[in-house]
Short mmCIF file of C-alpha atoms and ligand atoms in Angstrom, two decimals:
data_model
loop_
_atom_site.label_atom_id
_atom_site.label_comp_id
_atom_site.label_asym_id
_atom_site.label_seq_id
_atom_site.Cartn_x
_atom_site.Cartn_y
_atom_site.Cartn_z
CA MET A 241 10.63 13.99 -7.10
CA GLY A 242 9.54 12.57 -10.40
CA GLU A 243 5.87 12.98 -11.08
CA GLY A 244 5.25 9.64 -12.83
CA ARG A 245 3.58 6.88 -10.84
CA ILE A 246 5.52 3.68 -10.75
CA GLU A 247 3.07 0.96 -11.89
CA LEU A 248 3.39 -1.94 -9.45
CA LYS A 249 2.75 -4.35 -12.23
CA PRO A 250 3.83 -8.04 -12.19
CA VAL A 251 7.53 -8.35 -12.52
CA ASP A 252 7.45 -10.68 -15.47
CA SER A 253 6.68 -8.49 -18.47
CA GLY A 254 7.70 -10.53 -21.50
CA PRO A 255 11.03 -11.41 -23.10
CA SER A 256 14.04 -9.32 -22.41
CA THR A 257 14.56 -6.47 -24.87
CA ASN A 258 18.18 -5.94 -23.80
CA PHE A 259 20.84 -7.39 -26.05
CA SER A 260 23.16 -8.17 -23.16
CA MET A 261 22.19 -10.14 -20.13
CA LEU A 262 20.97 -8.38 -17.05
CA ALA A 263 20.50 -9.93 -13.61
CA VAL A 264 19.10 -8.02 -10.65
CA ALA A 265 20.02 -8.63 -6.98
CA ILE A 266 18.01 -7.01 -4.31
CA LEU A 267 19.61 -6.89 -0.85
CA ALA A 268 16.95 -7.81 1.66
CA ALA A 269 18.60 -9.93 4.31
CA GLY A 270 19.21 -7.28 6.97
CA LYS A 271 17.21 -7.03 10.12
CA GLY A 272 16.68 -3.34 10.00
CA THR A 273 17.76 -2.93 13.68
CA ARG A 274 16.98 0.82 13.55
CA MET A 275 13.36 0.12 12.77
CA ASN A 276 12.81 -1.52 16.20
CA SER A 277 10.22 -3.85 14.63
CA ALA A 278 9.26 -7.53 14.70
CA LEU A 279 8.82 -7.23 10.92
CA PRO A 280 11.89 -7.38 8.62
CA LYS A 281 12.56 -3.92 7.25
CA VAL A 282 11.97 -4.74 3.56
CA LEU A 283 8.40 -5.86 4.45
CA GLN A 284 7.48 -2.55 6.03
CA LYS A 285 4.96 -0.75 3.83
CA ILE A 286 4.68 2.72 2.38
CA ALA A 287 1.47 3.70 0.58
CA GLY A 288 0.30 0.14 1.04
CA ASN A 289 3.15 -1.70 -0.65
CA SER A 290 6.22 -3.28 1.01
CA LEU A 291 9.64 -1.68 0.41
CA VAL A 292 10.84 -4.76 -1.44
CA GLU A 293 7.79 -4.84 -3.70
CA ARG A 294 8.53 -1.25 -4.64
CA VAL A 295 12.13 -1.99 -5.32
CA LEU A 296 11.14 -4.91 -7.56
CA ALA A 297 8.64 -2.74 -9.44
CA SER A 298 11.18 0.05 -9.97
CA CYS A 299 13.34 -2.23 -12.14
CA SER A 300 10.73 -4.34 -13.86
CA ASP A 301 10.77 -2.14 -16.99
CA LEU A 302 14.33 -3.29 -17.63
CA LYS A 303 12.99 -6.80 -18.12
CA PRO A 304 15.95 -8.47 -16.44
CA ASP A 305 16.63 -12.10 -17.18
CA GLN A 306 16.54 -13.03 -13.49
CA TYR A 307 15.90 -11.48 -10.10
CA PHE A 308 17.70 -12.64 -6.96
CA LEU A 309 16.46 -11.65 -3.62
CA ILE A 310 19.08 -11.95 -0.89
CA VAL A 311 17.17 -13.02 2.23
CA GLY A 312 18.40 -13.76 5.72
CA HIS A 313 16.67 -12.22 8.71
CA GLN A 314 13.19 -13.85 8.88
CA ALA A 315 13.85 -15.27 5.43
CA GLU A 316 10.82 -17.51 5.47
CA LEU A 317 8.45 -14.56 6.10
CA VAL A 318 9.98 -12.55 3.22
CA ARG A 319 9.81 -15.61 0.90
CA GLU A 320 6.18 -16.28 1.83
CA LYS A 321 5.16 -12.75 0.82
CA LEU A 322 6.92 -12.84 -2.55
CA VAL A 323 6.81 -16.44 -3.56
CA ASN A 324 4.43 -15.94 -6.50
CA ILE A 325 6.66 -13.51 -8.34
CA PRO A 326 8.01 -15.05 -11.49
CA LYS A 327 11.71 -15.08 -12.26
CA LEU A 328 12.46 -14.40 -8.66
CA GLU A 329 14.97 -16.62 -6.94
CA PHE A 330 15.67 -16.43 -3.22
CA VAL A 331 19.24 -16.68 -2.10
CA LEU A 332 19.94 -17.17 1.61
CA GLN A 333 22.59 -15.12 3.40
CA GLU A 334 23.31 -16.71 6.76
CA PRO A 335 24.60 -15.05 8.92
CA GLN A 336 24.15 -11.47 7.67
CA ASN A 337 27.67 -10.06 7.54
CA GLY A 338 27.07 -6.94 5.52
CA THR A 339 26.15 -5.85 2.01
CA GLY A 340 29.37 -7.21 0.43
CA HIS A 341 28.78 -10.58 2.10
CA ALA A 342 25.19 -10.51 0.72
CA VAL A 343 26.48 -10.20 -2.84
CA GLN A 344 29.15 -12.86 -2.22
CA GLN A 345 26.23 -15.32 -1.92
CA LEU A 346 25.75 -14.97 -5.65
CA ILE A 347 29.19 -16.25 -6.56
CA GLY A 348 28.01 -19.85 -6.85
CA VAL A 349 24.55 -19.01 -8.21
CA LEU A 350 25.81 -16.79 -11.06
CA LYS A 351 28.60 -19.11 -12.21
CA GLY A 352 29.39 -18.44 -15.86
CA PHE A 353 27.17 -15.37 -16.05
CA GLU A 354 28.64 -12.78 -18.38
CA GLY A 355 26.25 -9.82 -18.20
CA GLU A 356 25.63 -6.96 -15.80
CA LEU A 357 24.50 -7.35 -12.23
CA LEU A 358 22.24 -4.56 -11.02
CA VAL A 359 22.38 -4.44 -7.25
CA LEU A 360 19.60 -2.63 -5.44
CA ASN A 361 19.35 -1.94 -1.75
CA GLY A 362 15.99 -3.30 -0.53
CA ASP A 363 15.43 -0.20 1.55
CA VAL A 364 15.53 2.42 -1.20
CA PRO A 365 11.91 2.38 -2.41
CA LEU A 366 11.30 5.58 -4.40
CA LEU A 367 13.57 4.99 -7.35
CA GLN A 368 12.05 5.81 -10.71
CA PRO A 369 12.46 3.19 -13.50
CA LYS A 370 13.91 5.81 -15.87
CA THR A 371 16.76 6.55 -13.36
CA ILE A 372 17.71 2.88 -13.28
CA GLN A 373 17.52 2.68 -17.05
CA LYS A 374 19.92 5.67 -17.24
CA LEU A 375 22.33 3.92 -14.83
CA VAL A 376 22.34 0.79 -16.95
CA ASP A 377 22.71 2.65 -20.20
CA GLU A 378 25.57 4.88 -19.01
CA HIS A 379 27.31 1.86 -17.43
CA ARG A 380 27.18 0.06 -20.74
CA SER A 381 28.52 2.97 -22.72
CA SER A 382 31.33 3.85 -20.29
CA GLN A 383 32.56 0.24 -20.00
CA ALA A 384 33.32 0.86 -16.30
CA GLY A 385 33.60 -2.03 -13.87
CA VAL A 386 30.93 -0.48 -11.71
CA THR A 387 28.59 2.52 -12.09
CA PHE A 388 26.39 3.59 -9.22
CA LEU A 389 23.95 6.29 -8.26
CA SER A 390 24.96 9.13 -5.96
CA ALA A 391 23.15 12.09 -4.49
CA ARG A 392 24.20 15.36 -2.95
CA LEU A 393 22.29 15.66 0.33
CA SER A 394 21.91 18.57 2.68
CA GLU A 395 21.79 16.02 5.54
CA PRO A 396 24.12 13.26 4.49
CA LYS A 397 24.40 11.63 7.95
CA GLY A 398 24.23 7.86 7.88
CA TYR A 399 25.05 7.55 4.22
CA GLY A 400 28.36 6.35 2.71
CA ARG A 401 30.32 9.27 1.20
CA VAL A 402 31.50 9.23 -2.43
CA PHE A 403 35.03 10.44 -3.24
CA ALA A 404 35.29 11.20 -6.95
CA ASP A 405 36.78 13.53 -9.48
CA SER A 406 34.83 16.03 -11.56
CA GLN A 407 34.45 13.51 -14.41
CA GLY A 408 32.51 11.13 -12.21
CA LYS A 409 35.43 8.72 -11.78
CA VAL A 410 35.33 7.26 -8.27
CA GLU A 411 38.21 6.68 -5.93
CA ALA A 412 36.30 5.19 -2.94
CA ILE A 413 33.11 5.07 -0.93
CA ILE A 414 33.67 5.49 2.79
CA GLU A 415 30.86 4.64 5.18
CA ASP A 416 29.60 7.36 7.53
CA ARG A 417 30.92 5.50 10.60
CA ASP A 418 34.33 5.15 9.10
CA CYS A 419 34.80 8.74 7.84
CA THR A 420 37.21 11.21 9.45
CA ASP A 421 35.76 14.52 10.52
CA SER A 422 36.92 16.18 7.33
CA GLN A 423 35.57 13.35 5.18
CA LEU A 424 32.15 13.77 6.80
CA LEU A 425 32.03 17.24 5.31
CA ASN A 426 31.58 15.67 1.86
CA ASN A 427 27.89 15.57 1.13
CA LEU A 428 28.09 13.42 -2.03
CA THR A 429 26.44 10.18 -0.82
CA ASN A 430 26.11 6.65 -2.14
CA ALA A 431 22.51 5.72 -3.01
CA GLY A 432 23.11 1.93 -2.73
CA ILE A 433 22.12 1.26 -6.38
CA TYR A 434 24.96 -0.27 -8.48
CA CYS A 435 25.44 -1.69 -11.96
CA PHE A 436 28.38 -4.12 -11.96
CA ASN A 437 30.25 -5.92 -14.64
CA TRP A 438 29.80 -9.37 -13.05
CA LYS A 439 32.91 -10.92 -14.53
CA LYS A 440 35.04 -8.13 -13.00
CA LEU A 441 33.06 -8.14 -9.69
CA ILE A 442 33.50 -11.87 -9.18
CA LYS A 443 37.26 -11.36 -9.01
CA ILE A 444 36.89 -8.61 -6.38
CA LEU A 445 34.24 -10.09 -4.08
CA PRO A 446 36.48 -12.67 -2.37
CA ARG A 447 39.01 -9.92 -1.51
CA LEU A 448 36.57 -7.80 0.51
CA SER A 449 37.46 -7.52 4.19
CA ASN A 450 35.54 -6.64 7.36
CA LYS A 451 38.12 -4.23 8.73
CA ASN A 452 35.74 -1.38 9.52
CA GLN A 453 33.90 0.08 12.47
CA GLN A 454 30.97 -2.41 12.14
CA GLY A 455 33.16 -5.48 11.39
CA GLU A 456 30.99 -6.19 8.31
CA ILE A 457 31.92 -6.98 4.75
CA TYR A 458 30.89 -3.83 2.81
CA LEU A 459 29.92 -3.89 -0.83
CA THR A 460 31.00 -0.25 -0.97
CA ASP A 461 34.62 -1.32 -0.49
CA ALA A 462 34.49 -3.13 -3.85
CA VAL A 463 34.11 0.19 -5.66
CA ALA A 464 37.77 1.23 -4.97
CA MET A 465 39.10 -2.06 -6.31
CA PHE A 466 37.86 -1.62 -9.92
CA ASP A 467 40.09 -0.06 -12.58
CA LYS A 468 37.22 2.18 -13.53
CA ALA A 469 34.35 3.07 -11.20
CA MET A 470 31.86 5.73 -12.11
CA HIS A 471 28.99 7.44 -10.40
CA ILE A 472 25.95 9.25 -11.68
CA GLU A 473 24.46 11.96 -9.55
CA VAL A 474 20.64 11.74 -9.54
CA ASP A 475 18.67 14.85 -10.48
CA ASP A 476 16.35 14.46 -7.51
CA PRO A 477 17.95 13.25 -4.23
CA ASN A 478 14.50 12.34 -2.84
CA GLU A 479 14.42 9.44 -5.27
CA VAL A 480 17.23 7.66 -3.57
CA SER A 481 16.12 8.15 0.07
CA GLY A 482 17.02 5.10 2.08
CA ILE A 483 14.81 3.88 4.90
CA ASN A 484 16.69 2.88 8.05
CA ASP A 485 14.30 4.07 10.74
CA ARG A 486 10.67 5.08 11.10
CA ILE A 487 11.48 8.79 10.73
CA GLN A 488 12.94 8.11 7.25
CA MET A 489 9.95 5.89 6.55
CA ALA A 490 7.50 8.68 7.34
CA GLN A 491 9.52 11.04 5.16
CA CYS A 492 9.34 8.60 2.25
CA GLU A 493 5.62 8.09 2.79
CA ALA A 494 5.09 11.82 2.66
CA LEU A 495 7.17 12.11 -0.55
CA LEU A 496 5.24 9.29 -2.15
CA GLN A 497 1.87 10.76 -1.14
CA ARG A 498 2.79 14.09 -2.67
CA GLN A 499 3.85 12.28 -5.85
CA LEU A 500 0.65 10.31 -6.10
CA GLN A 501 -1.53 13.27 -5.36
CA ASN A 502 0.26 15.48 -7.86
CA TYR A 503 -0.23 12.76 -10.41
CA TRP A 504 -4.00 12.70 -9.87
CA MET A 505 -4.41 16.49 -9.50
CA LYS A 506 -2.90 16.84 -13.00
CA ARG A 507 -5.58 14.41 -14.18
CA GLY A 508 -8.57 16.27 -12.81
CA VAL A 509 -8.87 15.29 -9.14
CA THR A 510 -9.20 18.03 -6.55
CA PHE A 511 -7.63 17.52 -3.10
CA ILE A 512 -8.86 20.31 -0.82
CA ASP A 513 -6.13 19.51 1.74
CA PRO A 514 -3.72 17.03 0.20
CA LYS A 515 -1.57 16.80 3.30
CA SER A 516 -4.33 15.26 5.33
CA CYS A 517 -5.17 12.60 2.75
CA THR A 518 -3.45 9.38 1.72
CA LEU A 519 -3.67 7.25 -1.42
CA SER A 520 -2.53 3.83 -2.37
CA GLN A 521 -0.57 3.15 -5.50
CA GLU A 522 -3.45 1.09 -6.96
CA CYS A 523 -6.09 3.78 -6.57
CA ASN A 524 -7.64 5.14 -9.74
CA PHE A 525 -9.85 8.19 -10.14
CA GLY A 526 -12.19 9.53 -12.85
CA SER A 527 -12.32 13.27 -13.58
CA ASP A 528 -13.73 16.03 -11.46
CA VAL A 529 -13.50 14.00 -8.28
CA ILE A 530 -13.36 16.18 -5.15
CA VAL A 531 -11.54 14.75 -2.15
CA GLN A 532 -12.19 16.56 1.08
CA PRO A 533 -9.73 16.65 4.02
CA GLN A 534 -8.92 13.57 6.17
CA THR A 535 -9.82 11.10 3.46
CA HIS A 536 -7.87 7.87 2.78
CA PHE A 537 -7.89 5.44 -0.07
CA GLN A 538 -6.34 2.04 0.48
CA GLY A 539 -5.75 -0.99 -1.76
CA ASN A 540 -7.38 -1.28 -5.19
CA CYS A 541 -9.93 1.52 -5.48
CA LEU A 542 -11.72 2.85 -8.51
CA ILE A 543 -13.53 6.15 -7.97
CA GLY A 544 -15.85 7.30 -10.78
CA ASP A 545 -16.28 10.72 -12.36
CA GLY A 546 -17.68 13.54 -10.26
CA CYS A 547 -17.50 11.73 -6.90
CA HIS A 548 -17.29 13.86 -3.77
CA ILE A 549 -15.45 11.93 -1.10
CA GLY A 550 -15.00 13.04 2.53
CA PRO A 551 -14.27 14.75 4.72
CA GLY A 552 -13.27 12.03 7.23
CA THR A 553 -13.66 8.99 4.96
CA LEU A 554 -11.78 5.68 4.49
CA ILE A 555 -12.27 3.69 1.28
CA ASN A 556 -10.53 0.34 1.01
CA ASN A 557 -10.51 -1.96 -2.04
CA SER A 558 -13.76 -0.60 -3.34
CA LYS A 559 -15.32 0.51 -6.60
CA LEU A 560 -17.51 3.63 -6.74
CA GLY A 561 -19.63 4.64 -9.79
CA ASN A 562 -20.05 8.20 -10.99
CA ASN A 563 -21.29 11.08 -8.81
CA VAL A 564 -21.21 9.16 -5.62
CA LYS A 565 -21.10 11.26 -2.46
CA VAL A 566 -19.54 9.85 0.72
CA LEU A 567 -19.40 11.83 3.91
CA TYR A 568 -17.60 10.75 7.11
CA SER A 569 -17.87 7.02 6.31
CA VAL A 570 -15.89 3.80 5.95
CA ILE A 571 -16.22 1.52 2.98
CA HIS A 572 -14.45 -1.85 2.68
CA ASN A 573 -14.41 -4.29 -0.29
CA SER A 574 -17.68 -2.97 -1.65
CA LYS A 575 -19.18 -1.90 -4.94
CA ILE A 576 -21.28 1.27 -5.16
CA GLY A 577 -23.39 2.32 -8.17
CA ASN A 578 -23.84 5.73 -9.73
CA GLU A 579 -25.43 8.68 -7.84
CA VAL A 580 -25.39 6.89 -4.45
CA LEU A 581 -25.29 9.02 -1.30
CA ILE A 582 -23.47 7.54 1.66
CA GLY A 583 -23.20 8.88 5.21
CA PRO A 584 -22.53 10.73 7.28
CA PHE A 585 -21.29 7.96 9.54
CA ALA A 586 -22.12 4.85 7.45
CA HIS A 587 -20.05 1.69 7.55
CA LEU A 588 -20.06 -0.58 4.54
CA ARG A 589 -18.30 -3.86 5.28
CA PRO A 590 -16.93 -6.40 2.82
CA GLU A 591 -18.99 -7.79 -0.04
CA SER A 592 -21.61 -5.09 0.00
CA LYS A 593 -23.14 -4.04 -3.27
CA VAL A 594 -25.24 -0.85 -3.46
CA ALA A 595 -26.96 -0.21 -6.77
CA LYS A 596 -27.50 3.23 -8.37
CA ASN A 597 -29.51 6.01 -6.76
CA CYS A 598 -29.55 4.51 -3.29
CA LYS A 599 -29.11 6.37 -0.06
CA VAL A 600 -27.25 4.88 2.88
CA GLY A 601 -27.60 7.40 5.71
CA ASN A 602 -26.34 8.07 9.21
CA PHE A 603 -25.28 5.24 11.50
CA VAL A 604 -26.08 2.50 8.99
CA GLU A 605 -23.96 -0.67 8.89
CA ILE A 606 -24.16 -2.96 5.85
CA LYS A 607 -22.32 -6.25 5.57
CA LYS A 608 -22.31 -8.82 2.74
CA SER A 609 -25.57 -7.45 1.37
CA THR A 610 -26.98 -6.39 -1.95
CA ILE A 611 -29.16 -3.31 -2.14
CA GLY A 612 -31.25 -2.77 -5.29
CA GLU A 613 -31.70 0.45 -7.19
CA ASN A 614 -33.43 3.49 -5.60
CA SER A 615 -33.54 1.99 -2.14
CA LYS A 616 -33.09 4.03 1.03
CA ILE A 617 -31.61 2.96 4.32
CA ASN A 618 -31.55 6.34 5.94
CA HIS A 619 -30.96 5.97 9.62
CA LEU A 620 -29.59 3.65 12.37
CA SER A 621 -29.85 0.23 10.65
CA TYR A 622 -27.83 -2.95 10.38
CA LEU A 623 -28.21 -5.07 7.26
CA GLY A 624 -26.16 -8.26 7.27
CA ASP A 625 -26.37 -11.15 4.74
CA ALA A 626 -29.35 -9.48 3.17
CA GLU A 627 -30.68 -9.22 -0.37
CA VAL A 628 -32.71 -6.09 -0.71
CA GLY A 629 -34.69 -5.29 -3.84
CA CYS A 630 -35.33 -2.01 -5.64
CA ASP A 631 -37.36 0.95 -4.34
CA VAL A 632 -37.22 -0.38 -0.79
CA ASN A 633 -37.45 1.93 2.20
CA ILE A 634 -35.71 0.51 5.21
CA GLY A 635 -37.19 2.40 8.18
CA ALA A 636 -35.04 3.93 10.94
CA GLY A 637 -33.58 1.32 13.25
CA THR A 638 -34.40 -1.73 11.10
CA ILE A 639 -32.07 -4.59 12.03
CA THR A 640 -31.47 -7.97 10.37
CA ALA A 641 -30.92 -10.44 13.18
CA ASN A 642 -28.69 -12.60 10.99
CA PHE A 643 -26.77 -14.55 13.65
CA ASP A 644 -28.34 -17.24 15.80
CA GLY A 645 -25.28 -17.62 17.98
CA GLU A 646 -23.78 -20.28 15.78
CA ARG A 647 -24.50 -19.50 12.11
CA LYS A 648 -25.32 -16.63 9.87
CA HIS A 649 -28.73 -16.58 8.02
CA GLN A 650 -30.03 -14.77 5.00
CA THR A 651 -32.70 -12.06 4.81
CA THR A 652 -34.47 -11.40 1.52
CA ILE A 653 -36.54 -8.20 1.05
CA GLY A 654 -38.49 -7.91 -2.11
CA ASN A 655 -38.95 -4.80 -4.37
CA GLY A 656 -41.01 -1.97 -2.96
CA CYS A 657 -40.96 -3.11 0.66
CA LYS A 658 -41.24 -0.61 3.52
CA THR A 659 -40.04 -1.62 6.99
CA GLY A 660 -41.38 0.38 9.93
CA ALA A 661 -39.00 2.03 12.40
CA ASN A 662 -37.30 -0.43 14.80
CA SER A 663 -38.23 -3.60 12.90
CA VAL A 664 -36.21 -6.72 13.70
CA LEU A 665 -36.07 -9.22 10.84
CA VAL A 666 -35.01 -12.52 12.37
CA ALA A 667 -33.18 -14.49 9.64
CA PRO A 668 -33.68 -16.69 7.81
CA ILE A 669 -36.67 -14.71 6.52
CA ILE A 670 -38.13 -13.77 3.17
CA LEU A 671 -40.28 -10.68 2.53
CA GLY A 672 -42.13 -10.79 -0.80
CA SER A 673 -42.47 -7.60 -2.75
CA ASN A 674 -44.44 -4.50 -1.57
CA VAL A 675 -44.56 -5.71 2.01
CA THR A 676 -45.24 -3.12 4.67
CA ILE A 677 -44.05 -3.77 8.24
CA GLY A 678 -45.50 -2.02 11.25
CA ALA A 679 -43.05 -0.12 13.45
CA GLY A 680 -41.49 -1.99 16.30
CA SER A 681 -42.15 -5.40 14.83
CA THR A 682 -40.04 -8.49 15.45
CA LEU A 683 -40.67 -10.83 12.56
CA THR A 684 -39.67 -14.51 12.42
CA LYS A 685 -41.79 -15.86 9.58
CA ASN A 686 -41.80 -15.24 5.85
CA ILE A 687 -44.22 -12.53 4.67
CA PRO A 688 -46.06 -12.87 1.31
CA SER A 689 -46.07 -10.04 -1.23
CA ASN A 690 -48.42 -7.08 -0.82
CA SER A 691 -49.13 -7.78 2.88
CA LEU A 692 -48.86 -5.72 6.05
CA ALA A 693 -47.13 -7.46 8.84
CA ILE A 694 -47.11 -6.35 12.45
CA GLY A 695 -45.39 -8.42 15.12
CA ARG A 696 -45.49 -6.53 18.43
CA ALA A 697 -47.36 -6.48 21.70
CA ARG A 698 -50.67 -4.67 21.36
CA GLN A 699 -50.81 -1.27 22.95
CA PHE A 700 -52.58 -1.35 26.30
CA ILE A 701 -54.02 1.77 27.97
CA LYS A 702 -55.19 1.98 31.54
CA GLU A 703 -56.95 5.27 31.95
CA GLU A 704 -56.88 7.26 35.25
CA TRP A 705 -53.63 5.55 36.12
CA PHE A 706 -52.32 8.70 37.65
CA ASP A 707 -53.89 9.28 41.06
CA PRO A 708 -53.02 12.77 42.38
CA ASP A 709 -53.74 11.77 46.01
CA ARG A 710 -51.52 8.65 45.86
CA ASP A 711 -48.71 10.03 43.63
CA GLN A 712 -48.23 13.44 45.29
CA ASN A 713 -45.35 14.03 47.66
C1 UD1 B 220 24.12 1.30 2.71
C2 UD1 B 220 25.50 1.64 2.10
C3 UD1 B 220 25.73 3.10 2.16
C4 UD1 B 220 24.64 3.80 1.44
C5 UD1 B 220 23.23 3.45 1.92
C6 UD1 B 220 22.19 3.95 1.02
C7 UD1 B 220 26.94 -0.31 2.58
C8 UD1 B 220 28.03 -0.80 3.46
N1 UD1 B 220 26.52 0.94 2.89
O1 UD1 B 220 24.14 1.73 4.08
O2 UD1 B 220 26.98 3.44 1.54
O3 UD1 B 220 24.81 5.26 1.52
O4 UD1 B 220 23.10 1.98 1.96
O5 UD1 B 220 20.86 3.72 1.48
O6 UD1 B 220 26.52 -0.98 1.71
N2 UD1 B 220 21.58 -6.16 3.79
C9 UD1 B 220 21.70 -7.51 3.52
N3 UD1 B 220 22.61 -8.22 4.22
C10 UD1 B 220 23.40 -7.69 5.17
C11 UD1 B 220 23.32 -6.33 5.48
C12 UD1 B 220 22.38 -5.60 4.78
O7 UD1 B 220 21.05 -7.99 2.65
O8 UD1 B 220 24.20 -8.48 5.73
C13 UD1 B 220 20.58 -5.35 3.04
C14 UD1 B 220 19.57 -4.71 3.98
O9 UD1 B 220 18.48 -5.56 4.21
C15 UD1 B 220 19.22 -3.41 3.20
C16 UD1 B 220 20.44 -3.11 2.39
O10 UD1 B 220 21.23 -4.36 2.42
O11 UD1 B 220 18.13 -3.60 2.38
C17 UD1 B 220 21.30 -1.96 2.89
O12 UD1 B 220 21.62 -2.31 4.27
P1 UD1 B 220 21.66 -1.15 5.44
O13 UD1 B 220 22.12 -1.83 6.73
O14 UD1 B 220 20.43 -0.38 5.43
O15 UD1 B 220 22.85 -0.23 4.91
P2 UD1 B 220 23.00 1.33 5.15
O16 UD1 B 220 23.62 1.56 6.52
O17 UD1 B 220 21.76 2.07 4.88
MG1 MG B 221 19.90 1.43 4.54
#
């Protein structure tokens, strides 16, 4: 497996640098019956991005003139997810009569087109851009009608088999279901990634038939109809793994995770137990980060130098400064400053900002709140919709009562405040700076700076309450 990360950058990356025209078609109309899912197969995700997004990203370096996405099964849903991608045109295939039928839908759309058509299966998500570049380059230099990627697999079941001579000249592709027993012994498989000379393909497409075991129009049948068809065997078969069921999806996820982790390990990140951790494509790390077992990074994460994350931690779409330590905690859409200590068992919910040198301890939940520098929320607290100043000590069990049953309200806590254990701050409420709150208080009114506030029932003592004569039995 290639060690480079594929950048999932926007598809439109400037003017085409290729001298001859290149169009890309991604086949994404199939249902993906073998997935047994309500979601179309190409929208299934690995490492946080859908299969079709990955396929699009894998060819964006080629700067094609136009992308076509062949959609059919749940076309609207697929379109909705990808509608903002520039240069992407959706082509409807209705009904879905096979991969050849899918490409036939381009006959009208690409009228007069004279360049190459790169066809990518929407369910082959691990392709490296350099492999596609090599395919296009070799196709252009060999002048073949079609050149496609092949792979020798130890377990070729399910894949079309490639019958070719030793020079790479192809006679035919025969689908797994249509192979004879002896043909099935051939382990050279079709990867589903083709570069066609469009002018030659357009003459062949109408001649494809559906006389096969599935009764579908196969794109693979086109290969035998060209004067010259070539294949290029990929160096790493993992790159062209197709996803037809959830077992193959898990295998691809594992391959991608290894690839991402190797990439970051080479750049100074330690994974104590890589197999138990997952990363997203958009995750970025500084140097000397230590990732403990059972730790997961999702979405867009930026983890600063020297952070220690985990064990047992989930970080989603969040930015952590340098030397942050997070232990058994969950952080969503939040921003954490340098030297902050989080956990064990803290939950930072979206829109939380914790400034440098803070401590967020055990069983603390923070939501949509800003915590100033050097503040401590060490135990058993909930802060929601709160603005907390610097050098604040939030006592154990302090709660912001931010919800009145209908609306959320704001709590403001000034610099240097100290809340006693089990304080309830009923929002909206403002505490000035250097306020001290007595333990067990329920506070409903604003408190001026430098005051002590206590809001609890007075302690009452009745002596001699225990009467040995009455209470004994
Ligand atoms: C296909 C190839 C097979 C190859 C394998 C590589 C054919 C006939 N077979 O088999 O030789 O080894 O990929 O992974 O091409 N699709 C449409 N419209 C349709 C049917 C499918 O757009 O009517 C799309 C699917 O959404 C999918 C892609 O084409 O993204 C491939 O279809 P799939 O059914 O997975 O083909 P395979 O059986 O994997
Ligand atoms: Mg497939």
